[in-house]
Each structure stands twice: as C-alpha cells, then as structure tokens.
Coordinates of C-alpha atoms in Angstrom, one line a residue:
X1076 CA -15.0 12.5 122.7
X1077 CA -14.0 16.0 123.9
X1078 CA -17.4 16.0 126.2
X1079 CA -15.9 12.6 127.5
X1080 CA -12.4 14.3 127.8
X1081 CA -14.3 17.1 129.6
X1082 CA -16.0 15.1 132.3
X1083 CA -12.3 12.9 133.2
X1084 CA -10.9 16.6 133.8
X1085 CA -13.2 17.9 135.6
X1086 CA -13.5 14.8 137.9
X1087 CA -9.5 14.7 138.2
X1088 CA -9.5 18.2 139.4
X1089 CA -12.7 17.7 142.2
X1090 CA -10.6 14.5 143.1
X1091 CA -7.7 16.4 143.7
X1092 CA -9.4 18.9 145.5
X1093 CA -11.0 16.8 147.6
X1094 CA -7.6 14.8 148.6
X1095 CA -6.0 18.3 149.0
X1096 CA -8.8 19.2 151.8
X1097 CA -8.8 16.2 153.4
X1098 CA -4.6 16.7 153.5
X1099 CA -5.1 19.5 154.7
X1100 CA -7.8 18.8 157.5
X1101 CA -5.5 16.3 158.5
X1102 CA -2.8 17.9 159.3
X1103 CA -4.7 20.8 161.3
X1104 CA -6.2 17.9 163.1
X1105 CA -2.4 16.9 163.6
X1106 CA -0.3 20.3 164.2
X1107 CA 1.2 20.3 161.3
X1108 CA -0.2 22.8 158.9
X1109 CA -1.9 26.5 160.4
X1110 CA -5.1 27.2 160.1
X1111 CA -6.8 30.1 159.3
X1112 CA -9.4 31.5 162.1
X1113 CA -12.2 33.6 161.3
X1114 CA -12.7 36.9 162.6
X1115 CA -14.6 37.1 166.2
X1116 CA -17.6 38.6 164.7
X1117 CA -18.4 35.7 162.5
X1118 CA -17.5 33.1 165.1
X1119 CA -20.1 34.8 167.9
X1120 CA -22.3 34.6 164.9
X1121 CA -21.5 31.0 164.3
X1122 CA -22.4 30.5 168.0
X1123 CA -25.3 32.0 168.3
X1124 CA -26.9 30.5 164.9
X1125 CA -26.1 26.8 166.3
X1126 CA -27.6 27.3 169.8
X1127 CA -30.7 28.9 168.6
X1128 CA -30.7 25.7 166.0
X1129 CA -30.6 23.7 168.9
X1130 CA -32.5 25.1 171.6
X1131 CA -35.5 25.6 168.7
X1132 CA -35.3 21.5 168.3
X1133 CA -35.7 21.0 171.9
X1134 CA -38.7 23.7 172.6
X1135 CA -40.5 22.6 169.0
X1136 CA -39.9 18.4 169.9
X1137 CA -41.2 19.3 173.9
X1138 CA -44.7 21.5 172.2
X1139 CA -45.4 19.0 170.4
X1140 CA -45.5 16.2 173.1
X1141 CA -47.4 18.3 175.4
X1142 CA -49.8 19.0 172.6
X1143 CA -50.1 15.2 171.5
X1144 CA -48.7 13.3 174.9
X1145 CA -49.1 9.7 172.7
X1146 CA -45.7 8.6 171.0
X1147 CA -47.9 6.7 168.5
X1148 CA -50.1 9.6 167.2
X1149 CA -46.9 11.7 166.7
X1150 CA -45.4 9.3 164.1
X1151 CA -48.5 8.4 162.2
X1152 CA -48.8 12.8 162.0
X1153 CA -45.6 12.6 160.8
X1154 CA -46.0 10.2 158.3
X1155 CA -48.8 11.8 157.1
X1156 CA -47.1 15.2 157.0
X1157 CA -44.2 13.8 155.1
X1158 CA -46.5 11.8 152.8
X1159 CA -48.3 15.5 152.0
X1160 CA -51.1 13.8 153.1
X1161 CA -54.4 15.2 155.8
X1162 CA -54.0 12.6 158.7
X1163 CA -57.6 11.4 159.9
X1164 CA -59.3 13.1 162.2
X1165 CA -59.3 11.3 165.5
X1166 CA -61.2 11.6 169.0
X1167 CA -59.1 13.1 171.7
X1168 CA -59.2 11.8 175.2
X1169 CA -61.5 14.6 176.4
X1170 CA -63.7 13.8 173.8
X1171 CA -63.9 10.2 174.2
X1172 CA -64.1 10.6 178.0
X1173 CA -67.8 12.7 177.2
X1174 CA -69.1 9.8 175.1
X1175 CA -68.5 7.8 177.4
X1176 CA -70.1 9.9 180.4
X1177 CA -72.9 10.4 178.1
X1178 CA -73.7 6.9 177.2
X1179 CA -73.3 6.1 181.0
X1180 CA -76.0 8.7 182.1
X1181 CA -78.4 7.9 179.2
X1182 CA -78.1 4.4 180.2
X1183 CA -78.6 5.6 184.2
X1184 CA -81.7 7.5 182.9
X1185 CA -81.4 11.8 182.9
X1186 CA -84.1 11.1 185.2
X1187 CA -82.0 10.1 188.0
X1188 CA -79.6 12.5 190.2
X1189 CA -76.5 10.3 188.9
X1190 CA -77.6 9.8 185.2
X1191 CA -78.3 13.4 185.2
X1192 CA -74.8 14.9 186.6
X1193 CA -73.1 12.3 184.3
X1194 CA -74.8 14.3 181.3
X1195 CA -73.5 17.4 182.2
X1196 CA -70.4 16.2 182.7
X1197 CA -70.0 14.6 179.5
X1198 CA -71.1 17.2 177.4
X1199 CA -68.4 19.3 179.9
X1200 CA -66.0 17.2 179.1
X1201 CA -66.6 17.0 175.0
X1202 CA -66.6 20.9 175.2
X1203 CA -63.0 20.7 176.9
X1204 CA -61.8 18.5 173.9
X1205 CA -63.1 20.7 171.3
X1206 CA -61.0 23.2 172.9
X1207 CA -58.1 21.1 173.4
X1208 CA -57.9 20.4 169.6
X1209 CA -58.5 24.3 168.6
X1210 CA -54.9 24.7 171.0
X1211 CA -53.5 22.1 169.0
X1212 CA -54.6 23.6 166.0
X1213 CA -53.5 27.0 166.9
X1214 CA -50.4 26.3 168.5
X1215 CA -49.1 24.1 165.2
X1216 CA -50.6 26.9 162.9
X1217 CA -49.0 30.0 164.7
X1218 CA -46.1 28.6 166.8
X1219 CA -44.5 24.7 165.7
X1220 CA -45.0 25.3 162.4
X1221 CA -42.7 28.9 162.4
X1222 CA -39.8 26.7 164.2
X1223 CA -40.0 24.1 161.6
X1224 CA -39.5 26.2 159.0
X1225 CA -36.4 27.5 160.4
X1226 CA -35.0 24.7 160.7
X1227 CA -36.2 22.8 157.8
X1228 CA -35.5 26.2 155.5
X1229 CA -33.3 29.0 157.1
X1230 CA -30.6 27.1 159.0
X1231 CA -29.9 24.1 156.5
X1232 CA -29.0 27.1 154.0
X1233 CA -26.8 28.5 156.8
X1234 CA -25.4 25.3 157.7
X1235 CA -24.7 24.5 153.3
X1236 CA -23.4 28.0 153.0
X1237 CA -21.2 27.4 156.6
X1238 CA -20.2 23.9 154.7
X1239 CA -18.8 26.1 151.8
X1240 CA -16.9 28.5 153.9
X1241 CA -15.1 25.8 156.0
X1242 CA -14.3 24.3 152.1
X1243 CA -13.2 27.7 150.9
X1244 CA -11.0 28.1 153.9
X1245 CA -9.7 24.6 153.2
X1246 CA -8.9 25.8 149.8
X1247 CA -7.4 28.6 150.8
X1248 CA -4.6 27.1 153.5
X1249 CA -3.7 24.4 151.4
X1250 CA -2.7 27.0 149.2
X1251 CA -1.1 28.8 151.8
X1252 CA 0.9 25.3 152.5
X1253 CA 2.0 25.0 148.6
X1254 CA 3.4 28.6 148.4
X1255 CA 5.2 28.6 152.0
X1256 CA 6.9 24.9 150.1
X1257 CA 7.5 26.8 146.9
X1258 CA 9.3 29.5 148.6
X1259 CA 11.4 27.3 150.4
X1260 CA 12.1 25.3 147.6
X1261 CA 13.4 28.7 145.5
X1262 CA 16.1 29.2 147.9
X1263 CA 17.4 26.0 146.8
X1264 CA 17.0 26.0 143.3
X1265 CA 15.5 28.8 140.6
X1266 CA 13.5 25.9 139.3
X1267 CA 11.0 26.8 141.5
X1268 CA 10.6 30.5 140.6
X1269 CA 7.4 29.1 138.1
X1270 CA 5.6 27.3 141.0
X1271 CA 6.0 30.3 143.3
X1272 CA 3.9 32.6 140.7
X1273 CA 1.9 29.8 140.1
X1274 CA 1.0 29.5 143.7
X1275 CA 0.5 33.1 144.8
X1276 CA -1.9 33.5 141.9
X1277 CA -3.8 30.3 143.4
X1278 CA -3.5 31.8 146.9
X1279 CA -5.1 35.1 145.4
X1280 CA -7.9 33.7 143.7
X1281 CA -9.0 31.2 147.2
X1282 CA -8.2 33.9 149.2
X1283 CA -10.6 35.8 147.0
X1284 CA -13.3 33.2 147.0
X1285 CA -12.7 32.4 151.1
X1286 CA -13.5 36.3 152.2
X1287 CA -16.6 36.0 149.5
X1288 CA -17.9 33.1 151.0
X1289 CA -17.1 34.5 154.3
X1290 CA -19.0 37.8 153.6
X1291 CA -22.4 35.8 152.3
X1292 CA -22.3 33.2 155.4
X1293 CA -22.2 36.1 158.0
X1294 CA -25.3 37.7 155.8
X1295 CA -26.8 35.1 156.5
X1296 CA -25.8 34.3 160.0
X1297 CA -26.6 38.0 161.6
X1298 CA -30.6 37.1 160.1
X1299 CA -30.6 35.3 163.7
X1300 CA -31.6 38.3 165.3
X1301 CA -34.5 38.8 162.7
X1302 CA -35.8 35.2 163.4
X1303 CA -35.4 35.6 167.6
X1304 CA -37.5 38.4 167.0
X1305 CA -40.1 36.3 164.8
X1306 CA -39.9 33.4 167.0
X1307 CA -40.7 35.6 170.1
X1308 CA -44.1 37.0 168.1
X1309 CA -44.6 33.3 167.8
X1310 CA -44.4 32.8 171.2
X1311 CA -47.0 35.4 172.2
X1312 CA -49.4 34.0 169.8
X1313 CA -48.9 30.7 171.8
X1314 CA -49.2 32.0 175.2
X1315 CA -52.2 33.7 173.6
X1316 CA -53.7 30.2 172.5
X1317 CA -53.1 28.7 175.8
X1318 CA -54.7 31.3 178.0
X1319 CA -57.5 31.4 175.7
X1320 CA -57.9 27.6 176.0
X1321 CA -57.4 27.2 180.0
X1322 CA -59.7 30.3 180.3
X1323 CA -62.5 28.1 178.2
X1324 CA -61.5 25.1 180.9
X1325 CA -62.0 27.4 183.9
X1326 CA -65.5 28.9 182.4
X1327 CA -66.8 24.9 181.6
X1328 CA -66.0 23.4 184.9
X1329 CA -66.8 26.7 186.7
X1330 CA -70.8 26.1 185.1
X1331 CA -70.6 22.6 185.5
X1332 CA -69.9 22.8 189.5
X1333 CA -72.5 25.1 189.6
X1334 CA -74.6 23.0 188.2
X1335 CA -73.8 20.4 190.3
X1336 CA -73.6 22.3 193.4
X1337 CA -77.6 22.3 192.9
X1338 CA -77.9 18.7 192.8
X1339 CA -78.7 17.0 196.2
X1340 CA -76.3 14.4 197.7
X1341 CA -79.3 11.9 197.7
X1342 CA -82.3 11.6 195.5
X1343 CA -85.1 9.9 194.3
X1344 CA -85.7 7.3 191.8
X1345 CA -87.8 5.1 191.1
X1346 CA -87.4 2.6 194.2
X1347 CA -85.9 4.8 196.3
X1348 CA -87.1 8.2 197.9
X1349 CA -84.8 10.7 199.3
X1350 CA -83.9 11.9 202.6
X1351 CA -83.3 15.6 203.0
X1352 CA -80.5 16.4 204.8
X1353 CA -80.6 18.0 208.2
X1354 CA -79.5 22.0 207.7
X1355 CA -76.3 22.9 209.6
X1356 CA -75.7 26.1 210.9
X1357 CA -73.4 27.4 208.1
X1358 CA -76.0 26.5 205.8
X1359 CA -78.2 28.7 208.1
X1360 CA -76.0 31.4 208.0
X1361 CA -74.8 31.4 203.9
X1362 CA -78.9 30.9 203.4
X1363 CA -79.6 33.7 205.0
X1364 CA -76.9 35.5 203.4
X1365 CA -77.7 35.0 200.1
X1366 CA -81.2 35.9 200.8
X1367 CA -80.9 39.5 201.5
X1368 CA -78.4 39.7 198.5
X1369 CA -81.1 38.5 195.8
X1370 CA -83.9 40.2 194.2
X1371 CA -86.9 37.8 194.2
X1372 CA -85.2 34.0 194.5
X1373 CA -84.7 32.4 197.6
X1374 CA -82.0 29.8 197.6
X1375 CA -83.9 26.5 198.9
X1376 CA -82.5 25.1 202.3
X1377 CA -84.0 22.3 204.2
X1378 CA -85.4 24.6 206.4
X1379 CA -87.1 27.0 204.0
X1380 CA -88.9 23.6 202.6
X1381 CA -89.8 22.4 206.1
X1382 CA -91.5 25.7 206.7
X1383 CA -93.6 25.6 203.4
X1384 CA -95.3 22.3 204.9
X1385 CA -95.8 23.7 208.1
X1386 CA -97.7 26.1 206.8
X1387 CA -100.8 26.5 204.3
X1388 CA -101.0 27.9 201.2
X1389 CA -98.8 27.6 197.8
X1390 CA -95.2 28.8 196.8
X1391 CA -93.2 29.3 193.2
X1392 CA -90.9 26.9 192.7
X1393 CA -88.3 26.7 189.8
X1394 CA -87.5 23.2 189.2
X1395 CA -83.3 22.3 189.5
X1396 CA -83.5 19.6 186.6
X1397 CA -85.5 17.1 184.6
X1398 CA -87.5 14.1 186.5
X1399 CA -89.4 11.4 184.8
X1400 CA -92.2 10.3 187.2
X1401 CA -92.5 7.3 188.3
X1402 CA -96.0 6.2 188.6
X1403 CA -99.6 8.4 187.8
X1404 CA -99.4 9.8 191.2
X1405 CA -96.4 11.6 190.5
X1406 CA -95.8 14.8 188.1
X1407 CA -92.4 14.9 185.7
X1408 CA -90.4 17.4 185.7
X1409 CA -88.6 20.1 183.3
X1410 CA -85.3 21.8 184.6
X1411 CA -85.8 25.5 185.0
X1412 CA -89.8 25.7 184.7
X1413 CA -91.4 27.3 187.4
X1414 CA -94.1 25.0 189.2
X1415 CA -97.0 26.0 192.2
X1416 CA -96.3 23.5 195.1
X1417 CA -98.1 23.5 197.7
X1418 CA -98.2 20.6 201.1
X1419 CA -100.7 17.9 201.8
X1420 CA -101.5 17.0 205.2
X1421 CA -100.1 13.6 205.4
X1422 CA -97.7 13.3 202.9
X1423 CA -94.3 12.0 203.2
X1424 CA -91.9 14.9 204.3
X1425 CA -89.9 14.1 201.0
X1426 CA -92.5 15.3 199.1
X1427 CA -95.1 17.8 198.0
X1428 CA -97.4 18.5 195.7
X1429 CA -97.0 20.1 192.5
X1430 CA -99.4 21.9 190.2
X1431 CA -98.9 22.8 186.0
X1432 CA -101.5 24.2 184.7
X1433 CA -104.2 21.4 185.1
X1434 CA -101.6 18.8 185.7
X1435 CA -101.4 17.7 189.5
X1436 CA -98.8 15.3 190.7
X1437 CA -96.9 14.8 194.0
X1438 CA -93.0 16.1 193.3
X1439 CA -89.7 15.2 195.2
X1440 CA -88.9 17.9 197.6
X1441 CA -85.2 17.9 196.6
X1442 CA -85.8 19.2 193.3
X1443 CA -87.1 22.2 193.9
X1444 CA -86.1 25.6 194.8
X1445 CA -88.6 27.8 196.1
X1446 CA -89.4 31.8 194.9
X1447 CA -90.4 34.7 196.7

C-alpha cells in the first residue's frame, strides 16, 4: 500500500511538473512570462554543435551515394547494418562489366585482334572494381563510419543533455513566476509570507540545478572542437583512399592503352587477311625517333616490315600477342616470344615466314615487331 501510495505521489508531482513547463513555455511563446537567456558562450556553443550535426548529415548521406550511386543497395546495407547482420557480397558494375568483356572475347576467340583487346579490357575493367570496393571499404572503415558515430553517439547525448537544460531552465522561471506572484500577493495580505519562503527556497534549489545542468551541457558542447579536429584526420584518410584508388585507375588504363596502342586497326583471322596500313609521315618521323632512343628494339612501322621483304636474310621478331593458326600452313603464336622471320619470294605482302625452333609456318605481318 505505501509502494502504491509512493508511485500516485510521484506521478502527481511529474504531472504537475510537466503542466508547470508547458505553462510556462506557453507564456514565453506568448509574452507573458520572461525568460531566462543563457550566457553567449553557451549559445555560440549551442550553434556551432547543431551546424556541425547538420552539415556532418549532409557530407556522410552525399559519401555514401557517391560510394554506392544505387538507392536500392543503400537500403538493403542498411537493413543489414541495423539487423547486425554481414550484407552479401555483390558484384559491382566494374566488375560485372569485365565478365562480361571477358566472356565476349573468349566467345570472339583470344585469337582474333577484337577477342583479344576485349580480354584485356575485361580483366582491366575487373581490376578497376576490385579497387572500387577496397575505396568503399576504406572510406566506410576510416571516414562514414567516424561521422556516424557522432551522430549516432556524441550528439544525441548533447542534444538529451541540451533537452535537460531547456527543462531545468523551465523549472527554474516558473519558479521565478511563483515568487514574483507571492511577493505581490504579501503586499496584500501577510498570509503570503509562507509561500514567499516557500518559493525562494524552490527558486534556490532550480536555480541550483539550472547552472548544474548548464555547466555539464557546455562540457559537453566545447568537445566540438575535439571532434572537428577528428573528423578533419578522417578526412585525410579519405582523400588518401581516393588518390590511392584513382592512381590504381590511371596505372590500369595507362597499361591497357599501351597494350592496345600495339594492336593493329585491322587484322587477320581466319577468313580474312589484313591490310597494313600505308606509313604517314608522322609515323616516319616518331619511328625514327624512338629508334635512336632505344637500346636494341626497333618499334615496327610499315616501312621497317616492307624493307625486311625487300631484302634477304632473317630478322628477331617479338610477337605483340597470341594467334591461333588457321590452317597447317600457318604457325601460332605466343605474345612476347621472340620468333626468326624471314620473306619468301612470292608471298602475300601480309605475310612472312616464321621459324621456332623446328617449327615453320607463315605468320601475319601485323603481329610482329621486329629487333635489332
């Protein structure tokens, strides 16, 4: 019975508490009652704790869509993340892109020119995604992951502990209110000399409890200038993550143009036979260029291949990439092997003739790039 007597107190008194706040808030709202304002300090601190809250939002919600640009992936991340669970592991567009340029050239043949390039350019393309999700991974790890937590963590305790101040100072102008009504009252009648002592002693004890609160919120609050300077070692180790990653991009396309660059425009394959291009003359020019800048390779022009049937005798010749033969007259080929090719007096200008050890077989012209 007294437990039960207990509880009907207590939740008189937060009843009447509450409808004394909300009086009070009421008439603020209306002019009728003051309001005490907090000191300039604590209100720049106020400030400055609520923008950071919000621009945090906006920067962390904006990663996270350049990071993972579909809608749909986000929520099933975040339903995963809420559920404590590891979301599956899904192929990223890069990725998928390189299957599909894979299957495409093995389907082509790595054989042919196109086949080939599409090859490279898949497994170019796969590298690229495996990078892309290491960003991702990073950039959640060290970056998104820092600004969740202050939100999730440091600023809900600001905004329960701002909550509490804002009730305090409720508190304490409502009893500012009942005291200023007491005192006036007392000048009336000496009735009211009780409820004037009652009231300063309530006006002490919230007054008491306001600057408390008041002391422990802007604690908390000038911590701001700790997390800027978190979140801006944050932001370096994001930077960080995306050089690293767009310098990985450069590097794989940078090889994979190269390697390109030493395909021909048209090939050979197995019903068609290529036609060499005629050299223009600043192909003449960058040939002869890069000719007296090497040691020992000579970069293959038209006219360095035209000259090697004109003449007699055998050349080296390192291979540019694979080519299945297409008939016994012909010899495959391995990319970067080193061949002897030599011409044959009557053979189509497309071609000449290549020699491996005691393998003989005519080769496509296009393919080759001769050494000194």
């Amino acid at each position: 019975m007294n437990i039960m007597d207990f509880n009907v107190k207590k939740l008189a008194a937060d009843a009447g508490t509450f409808l004394s706040r909300a009086v009070q808030f009421t008439e603020e709202k209306l002019g009728q009652a003051e309001k005490t304002e907090l000191d300039a300090h604590l209100e720049n601190l106020l400030s400055k704790a609520e923008c950071t809250k919000i621009w945090t939002e906006k920067i962390m919600k904006q990663t996270e869509v350049l990071l993972q640009p579909n809608p749909n992936a986000r929520i099933e991340e975040f339903v995963y993340e809420k559920l404590d669970r590891k979301a599956p592991s899904r192929i990223n567009n890069p990725e998928l892109l390189g299957q599909y340029m894979i299957d495409a050239g093995t389907e082509f043949g790595p054989g042919t020119a196109y086949g080939n390039a599409l090859i490279k350019c898949g497994e170019t393309q796969k590298r690229i995604g495996t990078a892309d999700r290491e960003l991702i991974q990073t950039s959640a790890l060290n970056f998104l992951t820092p600004l969740r937590n202050f939100i999730e963590g440091d600023y809900k305790t600001i905004a329960k502990e701002r909550k509490l101040l804002q009730n305090k100072r409720l508190d304490l102008d409502a009893a500012k209110t009942r005291l200023k009504k007491a005192k006036a009252a007392e000048t009336r009648a000496s009735i009211w000399a009780e409820e004037v002592t009652k009231s300063e002693q309530e006006l002490r004890i919230t007054q008491s409890e306001f600057d408390r609160q008041a002391e422990i919120t802007r604690l908390l609050l000038e911590g701001i200038s700790s997390t800027h300077a978190h979140h801006l070692r944050c932001l370096n180790d994001f930077v960080e993550a995306q050089m690293t990653y767009y310098a990985q991009c450069y590097q794989y396309m940078l090889d994979l143009q190269k390697q390109l660059g030493s395909f021909p425009s048209n090939y050979c394959n197995n019903n068609q036979t290529s036609v060499a291009p005629a050299p223009s003359a600043s192909s003449n020019v960058i040939g002869s260029s890069a000719l007296s800048s090497t040691s020992g390779l000579v970069i293959t022009s038209p006219s360095n291949l035209i000259d090697l049937k004109e003449c007699s005798g055998s050349r080296k010749a390192r291979v540019l990439y694979d080519y299945d033969a297409a008939n016994s007259s012909e010899l495959s080929l391995l990319a970067d092997e080193v061949i002897t090719v030599f011409s044959v007096v009557g053979m189509d200008s497309d071609w000449l003739m290549g020699e491996r050890g005691n393998q003989k077989g005519r080769v496509p012209i296009t393919y080759l790039e001769l050494l000194n």
